[in-house]
Amino acid sequence: MPLTRMPPLKNALSALAAILVATVAVSQPSAAADLEGDMAVLQWLDKVTARVSTIEAPVGETVRIGTLEIMVRACRYRPPEETPEEAAFLDITESKPGAPSQEVFRGWMFASSPALSAMEHPIYDVWVLDCFSRETTRAGG
């Protein structure tokens, strides 16, 4: 390859890099701060009975589902003008009679992607449906 062709290739690569940077900058949504909720709405499935139930779990309090104890540590949601997303940080332990409590799950669960960070348990499935603040009302919620 003659050396005379290298500068146009270098210029083309520089132009392509500039276009990519500009595209990424334009396509990124404005990063509005997530809102802190004080209540999580959880849905759970008992795989033995096929019963599905929904509960509201206050942040900082433990709720009991069968043998599971669920502590919602944090609950966040996006403002109404942003793409909807709710997430909750959960500590889930199992307490069986005569046995010490065992941690089953600890981490963030996302309402839009329940399989992304799912709890693995032979009897129960738990997932986040919503997060909200009891002090404010949200559009559509």
XYZ file of C-alpha atoms in Angstrom:
141
model
C 0.000 0.000 0.000
C 1.522 3.336 -0.978
C 2.120 5.846 1.781
C 0.029 8.443 -0.057
C -3.161 6.532 0.853
C -2.564 6.535 4.612
C -3.554 10.164 5.350
C -7.049 9.797 3.799
C -7.592 6.600 5.832
C -6.384 8.351 8.980
C -8.720 11.280 8.263
C -11.622 8.911 7.630
C -10.986 7.112 10.931
C -10.788 10.434 12.774
C -14.061 11.560 11.198
C -15.715 8.238 12.085
C -14.524 8.540 15.693
C -15.899 12.099 15.891
C -19.272 10.917 14.528
C -19.412 8.082 17.066
C -18.641 10.414 19.955
C -21.277 12.902 18.773
C -23.873 10.130 18.320
C -23.274 8.743 21.805
C -23.449 12.220 23.339
C -26.747 12.998 21.580
C -28.345 9.605 22.244
C -27.702 9.648 25.994
C -30.825 10.742 27.892
C -30.509 13.497 30.402
C -29.491 11.927 33.671
C -32.255 13.057 35.993
C -31.821 11.868 39.532
C -33.896 8.867 40.551
C -36.476 9.515 43.239
C -36.320 7.749 46.598
C -39.417 5.788 47.459
C -40.460 4.623 50.900
C -42.637 1.733 49.708
C -41.964 -1.196 47.370
C -44.659 -3.260 45.715
C -43.536 -6.871 45.476
C -45.179 -9.806 43.804
C -44.431 -13.356 44.805
C -45.246 -16.841 43.617
C -45.568 -19.940 45.781
C -44.491 -22.616 43.297
C -46.091 -25.423 45.347
C -49.605 -23.943 45.449
C -49.270 -21.774 42.310
C -50.550 -18.830 44.370
C -49.494 -15.365 43.241
C -49.816 -12.467 45.686
C -48.872 -8.818 45.794
C -47.708 -7.004 48.930
C -46.522 -3.531 49.832
C -43.263 -3.539 51.754
C -42.153 -0.361 53.551
C -38.478 0.544 53.239
C -36.612 -0.386 56.407
C -39.209 -2.867 57.657
C -39.300 -6.644 57.368
C -42.240 -8.379 55.723
C -42.825 -12.102 55.849
C -43.831 -14.302 52.917
C -44.093 -17.950 53.907
C -40.666 -18.851 55.294
C -39.038 -15.771 53.729
C -38.292 -12.514 55.510
C -37.832 -9.596 53.124
C -36.175 -6.327 54.108
C -36.388 -3.531 51.537
C -33.220 -1.464 52.035
C -33.832 1.059 49.249
C -36.470 1.761 46.648
C -35.946 4.060 43.665
C -38.023 5.170 40.725
C -37.651 7.616 37.873
C -39.558 10.874 37.509
C -42.682 10.704 35.311
C -41.000 12.475 32.380
C -38.276 9.775 32.168
C -38.459 6.197 30.894
C -40.193 4.202 33.648
C -37.952 2.113 35.896
C -38.361 0.972 39.449
C -35.700 -0.822 41.461
C -35.412 -2.056 45.015
C -32.463 -3.299 47.043
C -33.665 -6.369 48.918
C -32.265 -8.570 51.686
C -34.136 -11.866 51.685
C -33.527 -14.543 54.310
C -35.243 -17.831 54.928
C -36.216 -18.800 58.459
C -37.289 -22.397 58.955
C -38.344 -23.689 62.383
C -35.410 -25.207 64.252
C -32.815 -23.935 61.757
C -30.718 -20.782 61.630
C -31.753 -18.066 59.175
C -30.091 -18.356 55.787
C -29.530 -15.535 53.297
C -31.334 -16.335 50.053
C -30.875 -13.097 48.099
C -29.194 -9.737 48.496
C -29.126 -7.133 45.759
C -31.041 -4.900 43.385
C -34.133 -6.121 41.577
C -35.483 -4.166 38.611
C -39.161 -4.043 37.690
C -38.478 -3.851 33.950
C -36.064 -6.819 33.978
C -36.993 -9.319 36.693
C -34.716 -12.017 35.265
C -31.671 -9.720 35.358
C -31.221 -10.188 39.088
C -33.557 -12.966 40.158
C -33.809 -14.792 43.444
C -33.225 -18.523 43.062
C -35.358 -20.512 45.471
C -37.055 -23.917 45.103
C -40.422 -22.755 46.498
C -40.742 -18.994 46.042
C -40.213 -16.390 43.335
C -40.169 -12.723 44.352
C -39.965 -9.724 42.038
C -40.401 -5.940 42.180
C -43.437 -4.352 40.545
C -43.220 -0.749 41.713
C -41.619 1.767 44.053
C -43.293 4.900 45.289
C -43.344 7.509 47.999
C -46.446 7.641 50.176
C -46.066 11.435 50.375
C -46.345 12.098 46.633
C -48.502 10.820 43.833
C -47.055 9.880 40.502
C -48.635 10.122 37.071
C -49.963 6.731 36.121
C -49.171 5.262 39.552
